[in-house]
Amino acid sequence: MNFLMLDVAERYARHMGTHLHIAHRGYRTGLGDNTLAQIAEAIRLDCDMVEVDVRRRGSDGELVLAHERGANLTAPLLRDALALARHANIPLNLDLKQNGLSEQLVRVLHEGGMTDRVVLTGGGWEQALWIRHLEPRIRIGFTIPRRHHDWLRAFGWAANRLWRFVWTGRVDLLMKAYRIDLVTVQHRLVTPKLVTQVHRGGGEIWVWTPDDPATIARLCAMGIDGICTNVPDPARVTATQRTMIAA
């Protein structure tokens, strides 16, 4: 199947009952981090969607693809990433790394003709609500937890218990109250009950960033809707492409 021949609706349709395969920062293919080259490579490797990080560059106020603060002048412009994605007819997951981007972001999406081809995650509830007010067509997701601090690893068991207790009891109500389309969850925090709660709220549940095949299989068995991962889907990558990735 030629990925560039598919429109966005067909991409979702071909995964009804399964899950979306989302390229985390365009996959880790040796082409840098959050780069246009990575997006192009993820498209070539037949992903369903590409996740990139977005923040405002301090030097000129432009929205750029960058995970960390202090994005330099070489960081790709969001508008260029949108143009590439629009040309390939592939949706983007824009993970917002700071608040206060609403008006500028919506304007850039309008200019790029991508308001109905993006999913926004990251940021806070207030920003999500304001973006929804400015442009109802944009799909909004919320990230759990909002930041992956070191304490999550150091106190993994306690953190898992805490998040499972809090979110599985009220996530469906929060999704309805804040008009959230989906939640994207650190994969260690996912439980069957959480999946049920999200679906009960009328939304989707995506997970980040499992790279182990056994973990991915376990999550799929729970009924998750999307996987944001650093590795291409082996079922869609040709032998030639696998050789290029390994190199």
JSON list of C-alpha atoms in Angstrom, two decimals:
[
{"chain": "A", "resi": 1, "resn": "MET", "atom": "CA", "xyz": [0.00, 0.00, 0.00]},
{"chain": "A", "resi": 2, "resn": "ASN", "atom": "CA", "xyz": [1.42, 3.35, -1.05]},
{"chain": "A", "resi": 3, "resn": "PHE", "atom": "CA", "xyz": [1.27, 5.52, 2.05]},
{"chain": "A", "resi": 4, "resn": "LEU", "atom": "CA", "xyz": [1.29, 8.75, 0.06]},
{"chain": "A", "resi": 5, "resn": "MET", "atom": "CA", "xyz": [-1.83, 7.66, -1.82]},
{"chain": "A", "resi": 6, "resn": "LEU", "atom": "CA", "xyz": [-3.91, 7.41, 1.36]},
{"chain": "A", "resi": 7, "resn": "ASP", "atom": "CA", "xyz": [-5.94, 10.28, 2.74]},
{"chain": "A", "resi": 8, "resn": "VAL", "atom": "CA", "xyz": [-6.29, 10.81, 6.48]},
{"chain": "A", "resi": 9, "resn": "ALA", "atom": "CA", "xyz": [-9.70, 9.14, 6.68]},
{"chain": "A", "resi": 10, "resn": "GLU", "atom": "CA", "xyz": [-8.34, 6.02, 4.98]},
{"chain": "A", "resi": 11, "resn": "ARG", "atom": "CA", "xyz": [-5.41, 5.89, 7.40]},
{"chain": "A", "resi": 12, "resn": "TYR", "atom": "CA", "xyz": [-7.82, 5.69, 10.32]},
{"chain": "A", "resi": 13, "resn": "ALA", "atom": "CA", "xyz": [-10.18, 3.33, 8.50]},
{"chain": "A", "resi": 14, "resn": "ARG", "atom": "CA", "xyz": [-7.48, 0.75, 7.84]},
{"chain": "A", "resi": 15, "resn": "HIS", "atom": "CA", "xyz": [-6.85, 0.52, 11.58]},
{"chain": "A", "resi": 16, "resn": "MET", "atom": "CA", "xyz": [-10.40, 0.17, 12.83]},
{"chain": "A", "resi": 17, "resn": "GLY", "atom": "CA", "xyz": [-10.26, -2.49, 15.51]},
{"chain": "A", "resi": 18, "resn": "THR", "atom": "CA", "xyz": [-6.47, -2.35, 15.80]},
{"chain": "A", "resi": 19, "resn": "HIS", "atom": "CA", "xyz": [-4.22, 0.62, 16.61]},
{"chain": "A", "resi": 20, "resn": "LEU", "atom": "CA", "xyz": [-2.43, 3.55, 15.05]},
{"chain": "A", "resi": 21, "resn": "HIS", "atom": "CA", "xyz": [1.35, 3.26, 14.72]},
{"chain": "A", "resi": 22, "resn": "ILE", "atom": "CA", "xyz": [2.78, 6.68, 15.61]},
{"chain": "A", "resi": 23, "resn": "ALA", "atom": "CA", "xyz": [6.43, 7.52, 14.92]},
{"chain": "A", "resi": 24, "resn": "HIS", "atom": "CA", "xyz": [7.92, 9.11, 18.05]},
{"chain": "A", "resi": 25, "resn": "ARG", "atom": "CA", "xyz": [9.86, 12.16, 16.77]},
{"chain": "A", "resi": 26, "resn": "GLY", "atom": "CA", "xyz": [9.90, 10.44, 13.39]},
{"chain": "A", "resi": 27, "resn": "TYR", "atom": "CA", "xyz": [11.48, 7.21, 14.72]},
{"chain": "A", "resi": 28, "resn": "ARG", "atom": "CA", "xyz": [15.09, 6.96, 15.86]},
{"chain": "A", "resi": 29, "resn": "THR", "atom": "CA", "xyz": [16.73, 6.39, 12.49]},
{"chain": "A", "resi": 30, "resn": "GLY", "atom": "CA", "xyz": [19.98, 8.32, 12.95]},
{"chain": "A", "resi": 31, "resn": "LEU", "atom": "CA", "xyz": [18.60, 11.46, 11.31]},
{"chain": "A", "resi": 32, "resn": "GLY", "atom": "CA", "xyz": [18.61, 13.68, 14.37]},
{"chain": "A", "resi": 33, "resn": "ASP", "atom": "CA", "xyz": [15.77, 14.59, 16.70]},
{"chain": "A", "resi": 34, "resn": "ASN", "atom": "CA", "xyz": [12.56, 16.31, 15.55]},
{"chain": "A", "resi": 35, "resn": "THR", "atom": "CA", "xyz": [13.88, 16.88, 12.04]},
{"chain": "A", "resi": 36, "resn": "LEU", "atom": "CA", "xyz": [12.19, 17.15, 8.67]},
{"chain": "A", "resi": 37, "resn": "ALA", "atom": "CA", "xyz": [14.36, 14.25, 7.50]},
{"chain": "A", "resi": 38, "resn": "GLN", "atom": "CA", "xyz": [12.92, 12.08, 10.27]},
{"chain": "A", "resi": 39, "resn": "ILE", "atom": "CA", "xyz": [9.37, 12.98, 9.29]},
{"chain": "A", "resi": 40, "resn": "ALA", "atom": "CA", "xyz": [10.11, 12.08, 5.68]},
{"chain": "A", "resi": 41, "resn": "GLU", "atom": "CA", "xyz": [11.68, 8.78, 6.77]},
{"chain": "A", "resi": 42, "resn": "ALA", "atom": "CA", "xyz": [8.69, 7.91, 8.97]},
{"chain": "A", "resi": 43, "resn": "ILE", "atom": "CA", "xyz": [6.42, 8.51, 5.99]},
{"chain": "A", "resi": 44, "resn": "ARG", "atom": "CA", "xyz": [8.60, 6.24, 3.86]},
{"chain": "A", "resi": 45, "resn": "LEU", "atom": "CA", "xyz": [8.44, 3.55, 6.56]},
{"chain": "A", "resi": 46, "resn": "ASP", "atom": "CA", "xyz": [4.64, 3.60, 6.35]},
{"chain": "A", "resi": 47, "resn": "CYS", "atom": "CA", "xyz": [3.68, 4.95, 9.78]},
{"chain": "A", "resi": 48, "resn": "ASP", "atom": "CA", "xyz": [0.15, 6.20, 10.39]},
{"chain": "A", "resi": 49, "resn": "MET", "atom": "CA", "xyz": [1.12, 9.43, 12.13]},
{"chain": "A", "resi": 50, "resn": "VAL", "atom": "CA", "xyz": [4.26, 11.30, 13.20]},
{"chain": "A", "resi": 51, "resn": "GLU", "atom": "CA", "xyz": [4.74, 12.78, 16.68]},
{"chain": "A", "resi": 52, "resn": "VAL", "atom": "CA", "xyz": [6.93, 15.87, 17.03]},
{"chain": "A", "resi": 53, "resn": "ASP", "atom": "CA", "xyz": [7.64, 18.26, 19.90]},
{"chain": "A", "resi": 54, "resn": "VAL", "atom": "CA", "xyz": [6.69, 21.93, 19.55]},
{"chain": "A", "resi": 55, "resn": "ARG", "atom": "CA", "xyz": [7.81, 25.00, 21.46]},
{"chain": "A", "resi": 56, "resn": "ARG", "atom": "CA", "xyz": [8.42, 28.69, 20.83]},
{"chain": "A", "resi": 57, "resn": "ARG", "atom": "CA", "xyz": [11.96, 29.73, 20.00]},
{"chain": "A", "resi": 58, "resn": "GLY", "atom": "CA", "xyz": [13.10, 32.54, 22.25]},
{"chain": "A", "resi": 59, "resn": "SER", "atom": "CA", "xyz": [15.27, 34.35, 19.71]},
{"chain": "A", "resi": 60, "resn": "ASP", "atom": "CA", "xyz": [12.57, 35.11, 17.15]},
{"chain": "A", "resi": 61, "resn": "GLY", "atom": "CA", "xyz": [9.28, 33.80, 18.57]},
{"chain": "A", "resi": 62, "resn": "GLU", "atom": "CA", "xyz": [8.85, 31.17, 15.85]},
{"chain": "A", "resi": 63, "resn": "LEU", "atom": "CA", "xyz": [7.19, 27.83, 16.61]},
{"chain": "A", "resi": 64, "resn": "VAL", "atom": "CA", "xyz": [9.80, 25.14, 16.05]},
{"chain": "A", "resi": 65, "resn": "LEU", "atom": "CA", "xyz": [10.29, 21.40, 16.48]},
{"chain": "A", "resi": 66, "resn": "ALA", "atom": "CA", "xyz": [12.26, 20.99, 19.69]},
{"chain": "A", "resi": 67, "resn": "HIS", "atom": "CA", "xyz": [12.00, 18.94, 22.87]},
{"chain": "A", "resi": 68, "resn": "GLU", "atom": "CA", "xyz": [14.22, 21.03, 25.14]},
{"chain": "A", "resi": 69, "resn": "ARG", "atom": "CA", "xyz": [14.36, 24.72, 25.98]},
{"chain": "A", "resi": 70, "resn": "GLY", "atom": "CA", "xyz": [16.86, 26.89, 24.16]},
{"chain": "A", "resi": 71, "resn": "ALA", "atom": "CA", "xyz": [16.02, 25.71, 20.64]},
{"chain": "A", "resi": 72, "resn": "ASN", "atom": "CA", "xyz": [18.65, 27.15, 18.34]},
{"chain": "A", "resi": 73, "resn": "LEU", "atom": "CA", "xyz": [18.26, 28.69, 14.92]},
{"chain": "A", "resi": 74, "resn": "THR", "atom": "CA", "xyz": [18.74, 25.34, 13.19]},
{"chain": "A", "resi": 75, "resn": "ALA", "atom": "CA", "xyz": [15.56, 23.85, 14.70]},
{"chain": "A", "resi": 76, "resn": "PRO", "atom": "CA", "xyz": [12.99, 23.15, 11.96]},
{"chain": "A", "resi": 77, "resn": "LEU", "atom": "CA", "xyz": [10.05, 25.51, 11.72]},
{"chain": "A", "resi": 78, "resn": "LEU", "atom": "CA", "xyz": [6.65, 24.04, 12.53]},
{"chain": "A", "resi": 79, "resn": "ARG", "atom": "CA", "xyz": [5.26, 25.60, 9.36]},
{"chain": "A", "resi": 80, "resn": "ASP", "atom": "CA", "xyz": [7.78, 23.59, 7.29]},
{"chain": "A", "resi": 81, "resn": "ALA", "atom": "CA", "xyz": [6.82, 20.36, 9.07]},
{"chain": "A", "resi": 82, "resn": "LEU", "atom": "CA", "xyz": [3.16, 21.09, 8.38]},
{"chain": "A", "resi": 83, "resn": "ALA", "atom": "CA", "xyz": [3.90, 21.66, 4.70]},
{"chain": "A", "resi": 84, "resn": "LEU", "atom": "CA", "xyz": [5.74, 18.34, 4.48]},
{"chain": "A", "resi": 85, "resn": "ALA", "atom": "CA", "xyz": [2.94, 16.48, 6.26]},
{"chain": "A", "resi": 86, "resn": "ARG", "atom": "CA", "xyz": [0.26, 18.11, 4.14]},
{"chain": "A", "resi": 87, "resn": "HIS", "atom": "CA", "xyz": [2.08, 17.18, 0.93]},
{"chain": "A", "resi": 88, "resn": "ALA", "atom": "CA", "xyz": [2.29, 13.56, 2.12]},
{"chain": "A", "resi": 89, "resn": "ASN", "atom": "CA", "xyz": [-1.27, 13.69, 3.50]},
{"chain": "A", "resi": 90, "resn": "ILE", "atom": "CA", "xyz": [-0.13, 12.35, 6.86]},
{"chain": "A", "resi": 91, "resn": "PRO", "atom": "CA", "xyz": [-1.49, 13.55, 10.22]},
{"chain": "A", "resi": 92, "resn": "LEU", "atom": "CA", "xyz": [0.80, 14.93, 12.91]},
{"chain": "A", "resi": 93, "resn": "ASN", "atom": "CA", "xyz": [0.72, 14.60, 16.68]},
{"chain": "A", "resi": 94, "resn": "LEU", "atom": "CA", "xyz": [2.05, 17.93, 17.98]},
{"chain": "A", "resi": 95, "resn": "ASP", "atom": "CA", "xyz": [3.27, 17.49, 21.56]},
{"chain": "A", "resi": 96, "resn": "LEU", "atom": "CA", "xyz": [3.30, 20.97, 23.09]},
{"chain": "A", "resi": 97, "resn": "LYS", "atom": "CA", "xyz": [6.26, 21.49, 25.40]},
{"chain": "A", "resi": 98, "resn": "GLN", "atom": "CA", "xyz": [5.07, 24.77, 26.90]},
{"chain": "A", "resi": 99, "resn": "ASN", "atom": "CA", "xyz": [1.89, 26.72, 27.53]},
{"chain": "A", "resi": 100, "resn": "GLY", "atom": "CA", "xyz": [0.91, 30.05, 26.02]},
{"chain": "A", "resi": 101, "resn": "LEU", "atom": "CA", "xyz": [1.04, 28.84, 22.42]},
{"chain": "A", "resi": 102, "resn": "SER", "atom": "CA", "xyz": [-2.69, 28.76, 21.66]},
{"chain": "A", "resi": 103, "resn": "GLU", "atom": "CA", "xyz": [-3.31, 31.75, 19.40]},
{"chain": "A", "resi": 104, "resn": "GLN", "atom": "CA", "xyz": [-0.04, 31.48, 17.50]},
{"chain": "A", "resi": 105, "resn": "LEU", "atom": "CA", "xyz": [-0.42, 27.73, 17.05]},
{"chain": "A", "resi": 106, "resn": "VAL", "atom": "CA", "xyz": [-3.97, 27.96, 15.72]},
{"chain": "A", "resi": 107, "resn": "ARG", "atom": "CA", "xyz": [-2.90, 30.70, 13.31]},
{"chain": "A", "resi": 108, "resn": "VAL", "atom": "CA", "xyz": [0.01, 28.61, 11.97]},
{"chain": "A", "resi": 109, "resn": "LEU", "atom": "CA", "xyz": [-2.27, 25.58, 11.58]},
{"chain": "A", "resi": 110, "resn": "HIS", "atom": "CA", "xyz": [-4.79, 27.67, 9.64]},
{"chain": "A", "resi": 111, "resn": "GLU", "atom": "CA", "xyz": [-2.06, 29.03, 7.38]},
{"chain": "A", "resi": 112, "resn": "GLY", "atom": "CA", "xyz": [-0.73, 25.52, 6.78]},
{"chain": "A", "resi": 113, "resn": "GLY", "atom": "CA", "xyz": [-4.15, 24.01, 6.07]},
{"chain": "A", "resi": 114, "resn": "MET", "atom": "CA", "xyz": [-3.67, 21.41, 8.80]},
{"chain": "A", "resi": 115, "resn": "THR", "atom": "CA", "xyz": [-6.33, 22.19, 11.41]},
{"chain": "A", "resi": 116, "resn": "ASP", "atom": "CA", "xyz": [-8.15, 18.92, 10.71]},
{"chain": "A", "resi": 117, "resn": "ARG", "atom": "CA", "xyz": [-4.97, 16.83, 10.35]},
{"chain": "A", "resi": 118, "resn": "VAL", "atom": "CA", "xyz": [-3.31, 17.29, 13.72]},
{"chain": "A", "resi": 119, "resn": "VAL", "atom": "CA", "xyz": [-3.75, 15.99, 17.25]},
{"chain": "A", "resi": 120, "resn": "LEU", "atom": "CA", "xyz": [-2.44, 18.24, 20.01]},
{"chain": "A", "resi": 121, "resn": "THR", "atom": "CA", "xyz": [-1.08, 16.75, 23.23]},
{"chain": "A", "resi": 122, "resn": "GLY", "atom": "CA", "xyz": [1.00, 18.12, 26.10]},
{"chain": "A", "resi": 123, "resn": "GLY", "atom": "CA", "xyz": [0.48, 21.47, 27.78]},
{"chain": "A", "resi": 124, "resn": "GLY", "atom": "CA", "xyz": [-2.21, 22.02, 30.39]},
{"chain": "A", "resi": 125, "resn": "TRP", "atom": "CA", "xyz": [-5.97, 21.84, 30.69]},
{"chain": "A", "resi": 126, "resn": "GLU", "atom": "CA", "xyz": [-6.38, 25.61, 30.28]},
{"chain": "A", "resi": 127, "resn": "GLN", "atom": "CA", "xyz": [-4.46, 25.67, 27.02]},
{"chain": "A", "resi": 128, "resn": "ALA", "atom": "CA", "xyz": [-6.44, 22.70, 25.72]},
{"chain": "A", "resi": 129, "resn": "LEU", "atom": "CA", "xyz": [-9.73, 24.43, 26.50]},
{"chain": "A", "resi": 130, "resn": "TRP", "atom": "CA", "xyz": [-8.64, 27.68, 24.86]},
{"chain": "A", "resi": 131, "resn": "ILE", "atom": "CA", "xyz": [-7.46, 25.90, 21.71]},
{"chain": "A", "resi": 132, "resn": "ARG", "atom": "CA", "xyz": [-10.80, 24.10, 21.58]},
{"chain": "A", "resi": 133, "resn": "HIS", "atom": "CA", "xyz": [-12.54, 27.48, 21.84]},
{"chain": "A", "resi": 134, "resn": "LEU", "atom": "CA", "xyz": [-10.40, 29.00, 19.07]},
{"chain": "A", "resi": 135, "resn": "GLU", "atom": "CA", "xyz": [-10.70, 26.07, 16.67]},
{"chain": "A", "resi": 136, "resn": "PRO", "atom": "CA", "xyz": [-13.19, 23.28, 17.49]},
{"chain": "A", "resi": 137, "resn": "ARG", "atom": "CA", "xyz": [-11.95, 21.09, 14.61]},
{"chain": "A", "resi": 138, "resn": "ILE", "atom": "CA", "xyz": [-8.58, 20.45, 16.23]},
{"chain": "A", "resi": 139, "resn": "ARG", "atom": "CA", "xyz": [-8.39, 17.16, 18.11]},
{"chain": "A", "resi": 140, "resn": "ILE", "atom": "CA", "xyz": [-7.10, 17.55, 21.66]},
{"chain": "A", "resi": 141, "resn": "GLY", "atom": "CA", "xyz": [-5.36, 14.98, 23.83]},
{"chain": "A", "resi": 142, "resn": "PHE", "atom": "CA", "xyz": [-3.95, 15.10, 27.33]},
{"chain": "A", "resi": 143, "resn": "THR", "atom": "CA", "xyz": [-0.69, 13.53, 28.44]},
{"chain": "A", "resi": 144, "resn": "ILE", "atom": "CA", "xyz": [-0.43, 11.39, 31.61]},
{"chain": "A", "resi": 145, "resn": "PRO", "atom": "CA", "xyz": [1.79, 12.20, 33.39]},
{"chain": "A", "resi": 146, "resn": "ARG", "atom": "CA", "xyz": [2.43, 15.68, 32.00]},
{"chain": "A", "resi": 147, "resn": "ARG", "atom": "CA", "xyz": [6.19, 15.38, 32.51]},
{"chain": "A", "resi": 148, "resn": "HIS", "atom": "CA", "xyz": [8.29, 12.26, 32.81]},
{"chain": "A", "resi": 149, "resn": "HIS", "atom": "CA", "xyz": [10.46, 13.24, 35.78]},
{"chain": "A", "resi": 150, "resn": "ASP", "atom": "CA", "xyz": [13.22, 11.06, 37.17]},
{"chain": "A", "resi": 151, "resn": "TRP", "atom": "CA", "xyz": [11.04, 10.23, 40.15]},
{"chain": "A", "resi": 152, "resn": "LEU", "atom": "CA", "xyz": [8.87, 8.08, 37.93]},
{"chain": "A", "resi": 153, "resn": "ARG", "atom": "CA", "xyz": [11.78, 5.72, 37.43]},
{"chain": "A", "resi": 154, "resn": "ALA", "atom": "CA", "xyz": [13.13, 5.93, 40.96]},
{"chain": "A", "resi": 155, "resn": "PHE", "atom": "CA", "xyz": [9.74, 5.33, 42.53]},
{"chain": "A", "resi": 156, "resn": "GLY", "atom": "CA", "xyz": [8.13, 3.48, 39.66]},
{"chain": "A", "resi": 157, "resn": "TRP", "atom": "CA", "xyz": [5.97, 1.17, 41.69]},
{"chain": "A", "resi": 158, "resn": "ALA", "atom": "CA", "xyz": [4.53, 3.94, 43.88]},
{"chain": "A", "resi": 159, "resn": "ALA", "atom": "CA", "xyz": [3.95, 6.22, 40.89]},
{"chain": "A", "resi": 160, "resn": "ASN", "atom": "CA", "xyz": [2.18, 3.47, 39.00]},
{"chain": "A", "resi": 161, "resn": "ARG", "atom": "CA", "xyz": [-0.12, 2.79, 41.92]},
{"chain": "A", "resi": 162, "resn": "LEU", "atom": "CA", "xyz": [-0.88, 6.49, 42.36]},
{"chain": "A", "resi": 163, "resn": "TRP", "atom": "CA", "xyz": [-1.69, 7.19, 38.73]},
{"chain": "A", "resi": 164, "resn": "ARG", "atom": "CA", "xyz": [-3.74, 4.05, 38.35]},
{"chain": "A", "resi": 165, "resn": "PHE", "atom": "CA", "xyz": [-5.80, 4.92, 41.41]},
{"chain": "A", "resi": 166, "resn": "VAL", "atom": "CA", "xyz": [-6.38, 8.55, 40.45]},
{"chain": "A", "resi": 167, "resn": "TRP", "atom": "CA", "xyz": [-6.98, 8.29, 36.74]},
{"chain": "A", "resi": 168, "resn": "THR", "atom": "CA", "xyz": [-8.93, 5.06, 36.42]},
{"chain": "A", "resi": 169, "resn": "GLY", "atom": "CA", "xyz": [-11.53, 6.48, 38.76]},
{"chain": "A", "resi": 170, "resn": "ARG", "atom": "CA", "xyz": [-12.21, 9.78, 37.00]},
{"chain": "A", "resi": 171, "resn": "VAL", "atom": "CA", "xyz": [-10.58, 9.99, 33.59]},
{"chain": "A", "resi": 172, "resn": "ASP", "atom": "CA", "xyz": [-13.86, 9.48, 31.69]},
{"chain": "A", "resi": 173, "resn": "LEU", "atom": "CA", "xyz": [-15.51, 12.32, 33.63]},
{"chain": "A", "resi": 174, "resn": "LEU", "atom": "CA", "xyz": [-12.54, 14.62, 33.04]},
{"chain": "A", "resi": 175, "resn": "MET", "atom": "CA", "xyz": [-12.55, 13.87, 29.31]},
{"chain": "A", "resi": 176, "resn": "LYS", "atom": "CA", "xyz": [-16.20, 14.84, 29.03]},
{"chain": "A", "resi": 177, "resn": "ALA", "atom": "CA", "xyz": [-15.84, 17.94, 31.21]},
{"chain": "A", "resi": 178, "resn": "TYR", "atom": "CA", "xyz": [-12.80, 19.26, 29.33]},
{"chain": "A", "resi": 179, "resn": "ARG", "atom": "CA", "xyz": [-13.91, 17.99, 25.90]},
{"chain": "A", "resi": 180, "resn": "ILE", "atom": "CA", "xyz": [-10.78, 15.91, 25.44]},
{"chain": "A", "resi": 181, "resn": "ASP", "atom": "CA", "xyz": [-10.65, 13.50, 22.49]},
{"chain": "A", "resi": 182, "resn": "LEU", "atom": "CA", "xyz": [-7.94, 11.21, 23.81]},
{"chain": "A", "resi": 183, "resn": "VAL", "atom": "CA", "xyz": [-5.35, 10.63, 26.50]},
{"chain": "A", "resi": 184, "resn": "THR", "atom": "CA", "xyz": [-1.77, 9.60, 25.80]},
{"chain": "A", "resi": 185, "resn": "VAL", "atom": "CA", "xyz": [-0.29, 7.63, 28.68]},
{"chain": "A", "resi": 186, "resn": "GLN", "atom": "CA", "xyz": [3.20, 6.49, 29.69]},
{"chain": "A", "resi": 187, "resn": "HIS", "atom": "CA", "xyz": [2.96, 2.80, 28.89]},
{"chain": "A", "resi": 188, "resn": "ARG", "atom": "CA", "xyz": [3.87, 1.58, 32.39]},
{"chain": "A", "resi": 189, "resn": "LEU", "atom": "CA", "xyz": [0.75, 3.26, 33.76]},
{"chain": "A", "resi": 190, "resn": "VAL", "atom": "CA", "xyz": [-1.76, 1.54, 31.47]},
{"chain": "A", "resi": 191, "resn": "THR", "atom": "CA", "xyz": [-4.23, -0.96, 32.91]},
{"chain": "A", "resi": 192, "resn": "PRO", "atom": "CA", "xyz": [-7.30, -2.62, 31.38]},
{"chain": "A", "resi": 193, "resn": "LYS", "atom": "CA", "xyz": [-9.46, -0.57, 33.72]},
{"chain": "A", "resi": 194, "resn": "LEU", "atom": "CA", "xyz": [-7.93, 2.68, 32.49]},
{"chain": "A", "resi": 195, "resn": "VAL", "atom": "CA", "xyz": [-8.55, 1.64, 28.88]},
{"chain": "A", "resi": 196, "resn": "THR", "atom": "CA", "xyz": [-12.18, 0.93, 29.73]},
{"chain": "A", "resi": 197, "resn": "GLN", "atom": "CA", "xyz": [-12.58, 4.29, 31.48]},
{"chain": "A", "resi": 198, "resn": "VAL", "atom": "CA", "xyz": [-11.18, 6.21, 28.52]},
{"chain": "A", "resi": 199, "resn": "HIS", "atom": "CA", "xyz": [-13.40, 4.39, 26.06]},
{"chain": "A", "resi": 200, "resn": "ARG", "atom": "CA", "xyz": [-16.37, 4.97, 28.34]},
{"chain": "A", "resi": 201, "resn": "GLY", "atom": "CA", "xyz": [-15.58, 8.68, 28.13]},
{"chain": "A", "resi": 202, "resn": "GLY", "atom": "CA", "xyz": [-15.89, 8.45, 24.35]},
{"chain": "A", "resi": 203, "resn": "GLY", "atom": "CA", "xyz": [-12.18, 8.90, 23.68]},
{"chain": "A", "resi": 204, "resn": "GLU", "atom": "CA", "xyz": [-9.07, 7.06, 22.57]},
{"chain": "A", "resi": 205, "resn": "ILE", "atom": "CA", "xyz": [-6.08, 5.95, 24.61]},
{"chain": "A", "resi": 206, "resn": "TRP", "atom": "CA", "xyz": [-2.58, 6.17, 23.14]},
{"chain": "A", "resi": 207, "resn": "VAL", "atom": "CA", "xyz": [0.57, 4.97, 24.88]},
{"chain": "A", "resi": 208, "resn": "TRP", "atom": "CA", "xyz": [4.19, 6.19, 24.82]},
{"chain": "A", "resi": 209, "resn": "THR", "atom": "CA", "xyz": [6.88, 4.96, 24.24]},
{"chain": "A", "resi": 210, "resn": "PRO", "atom": "CA", "xyz": [7.08, 1.16, 24.33]},
{"chain": "A", "resi": 211, "resn": "ASP", "atom": "CA", "xyz": [9.75, -0.25, 22.01]},
{"chain": "A", "resi": 212, "resn": "ASP", "atom": "CA", "xyz": [9.78, -3.89, 23.13]},
{"chain": "A", "resi": 213, "resn": "PRO", "atom": "CA", "xyz": [7.62, -6.21, 20.96]},
{"chain": "A", "resi": 214, "resn": "ALA", "atom": "CA", "xyz": [6.33, -8.14, 23.98]},
{"chain": "A", "resi": 215, "resn": "THR", "atom": "CA", "xyz": [5.26, -4.93, 25.73]},
{"chain": "A", "resi": 216, "resn": "ILE", "atom": "CA", "xyz": [3.58, -3.65, 22.58]},
{"chain": "A", "resi": 217, "resn": "ALA", "atom": "CA", "xyz": [1.69, -6.94, 22.19]},
{"chain": "A", "resi": 218, "resn": "ARG", "atom": "CA", "xyz": [0.52, -6.80, 25.81]},
{"chain": "A", "resi": 219, "resn": "LEU", "atom": "CA", "xyz": [-0.75, -3.24, 25.39]},
{"chain": "A", "resi": 220, "resn": "CYS", "atom": "CA", "xyz": [-2.54, -4.10, 22.16]},
{"chain": "A", "resi": 221, "resn": "ALA", "atom": "CA", "xyz": [-4.29, -6.94, 23.97]},
{"chain": "A", "resi": 222, "resn": "MET", "atom": "CA", "xyz": [-5.69, -4.36, 26.41]},
{"chain": "A", "resi": 223, "resn": "GLY", "atom": "CA", "xyz": [-7.39, -2.56, 23.54]},
{"chain": "A", "resi": 224, "resn": "ILE", "atom": "CA", "xyz": [-5.29, 0.61, 23.26]},
{"chain": "A", "resi": 225, "resn": "ASP", "atom": "CA", "xyz": [-5.90, 2.78, 20.18]},
{"chain": "A", "resi": 226, "resn": "GLY", "atom": "CA", "xyz": [-2.45, 4.12, 19.34]},
{"chain": "A", "resi": 227, "resn": "ILE", "atom": "CA", "xyz": [1.21, 3.40, 20.07]},
{"chain": "A", "resi": 228, "resn": "CYS", "atom": "CA", "xyz": [3.82, 6.17, 19.93]},
{"chain": "A", "resi": 229, "resn": "THR", "atom": "CA", "xyz": [7.10, 4.32, 19.54]},
{"chain": "A", "resi": 230, "resn": "ASN", "atom": "CA", "xyz": [10.71, 4.74, 18.46]},
{"chain": "A", "resi": 231, "resn": "VAL", "atom": "CA", "xyz": [10.68, 1.62, 16.28]},
{"chain": "A", "resi": 232, "resn": "PRO", "atom": "CA", "xyz": [8.96, 1.08, 12.93]},
{"chain": "A", "resi": 233, "resn": "ASP", "atom": "CA", "xyz": [6.17, -1.46, 12.65]},
{"chain": "A", "resi": 234, "resn": "PRO", "atom": "CA", "xyz": [7.95, -4.63, 11.45]},
{"chain": "A", "resi": 235, "resn": "ALA", "atom": "CA", "xyz": [4.79, -5.78, 9.66]},
{"chain": "A", "resi": 236, "resn": "ARG", "atom": "CA", "xyz": [5.03, -2.83, 7.27]},
{"chain": "A", "resi": 237, "resn": "VAL", "atom": "CA", "xyz": [8.77, -2.44, 6.77]},
{"chain": "A", "resi": 238, "resn": "THR", "atom": "CA", "xyz": [10.37, -4.25, 3.84]},
{"chain": "A", "resi": 239, "resn": "ALA", "atom": "CA", "xyz": [13.59, -6.24, 4.14]},
{"chain": "A", "resi": 240, "resn": "THR", "atom": "CA", "xyz": [15.45, -3.50, 2.28]},
{"chain": "A", "resi": 241, "resn": "GLN", "atom": "CA", "xyz": [14.16, -0.86, 4.68]},
{"chain": "A", "resi": 242, "resn": "ARG", "atom": "CA", "xyz": [15.16, -2.99, 7.69]},
{"chain": "A", "resi": 243, "resn": "THR", "atom": "CA", "xyz": [18.70, -3.20, 6.32]},
{"chain": "A", "resi": 244, "resn": "MET", "atom": "CA", "xyz": [18.84, 0.59, 5.92]},
{"chain": "A", "resi": 245, "resn": "ILE", "atom": "CA", "xyz": [17.56, 1.11, 9.48]},
{"chain": "A", "resi": 246, "resn": "ALA", "atom": "CA", "xyz": [20.16, -1.30, 10.89]},
{"chain": "A", "resi": 247, "resn": "ALA", "atom": "CA", "xyz": [22.90, 0.51, 9.02]}
]
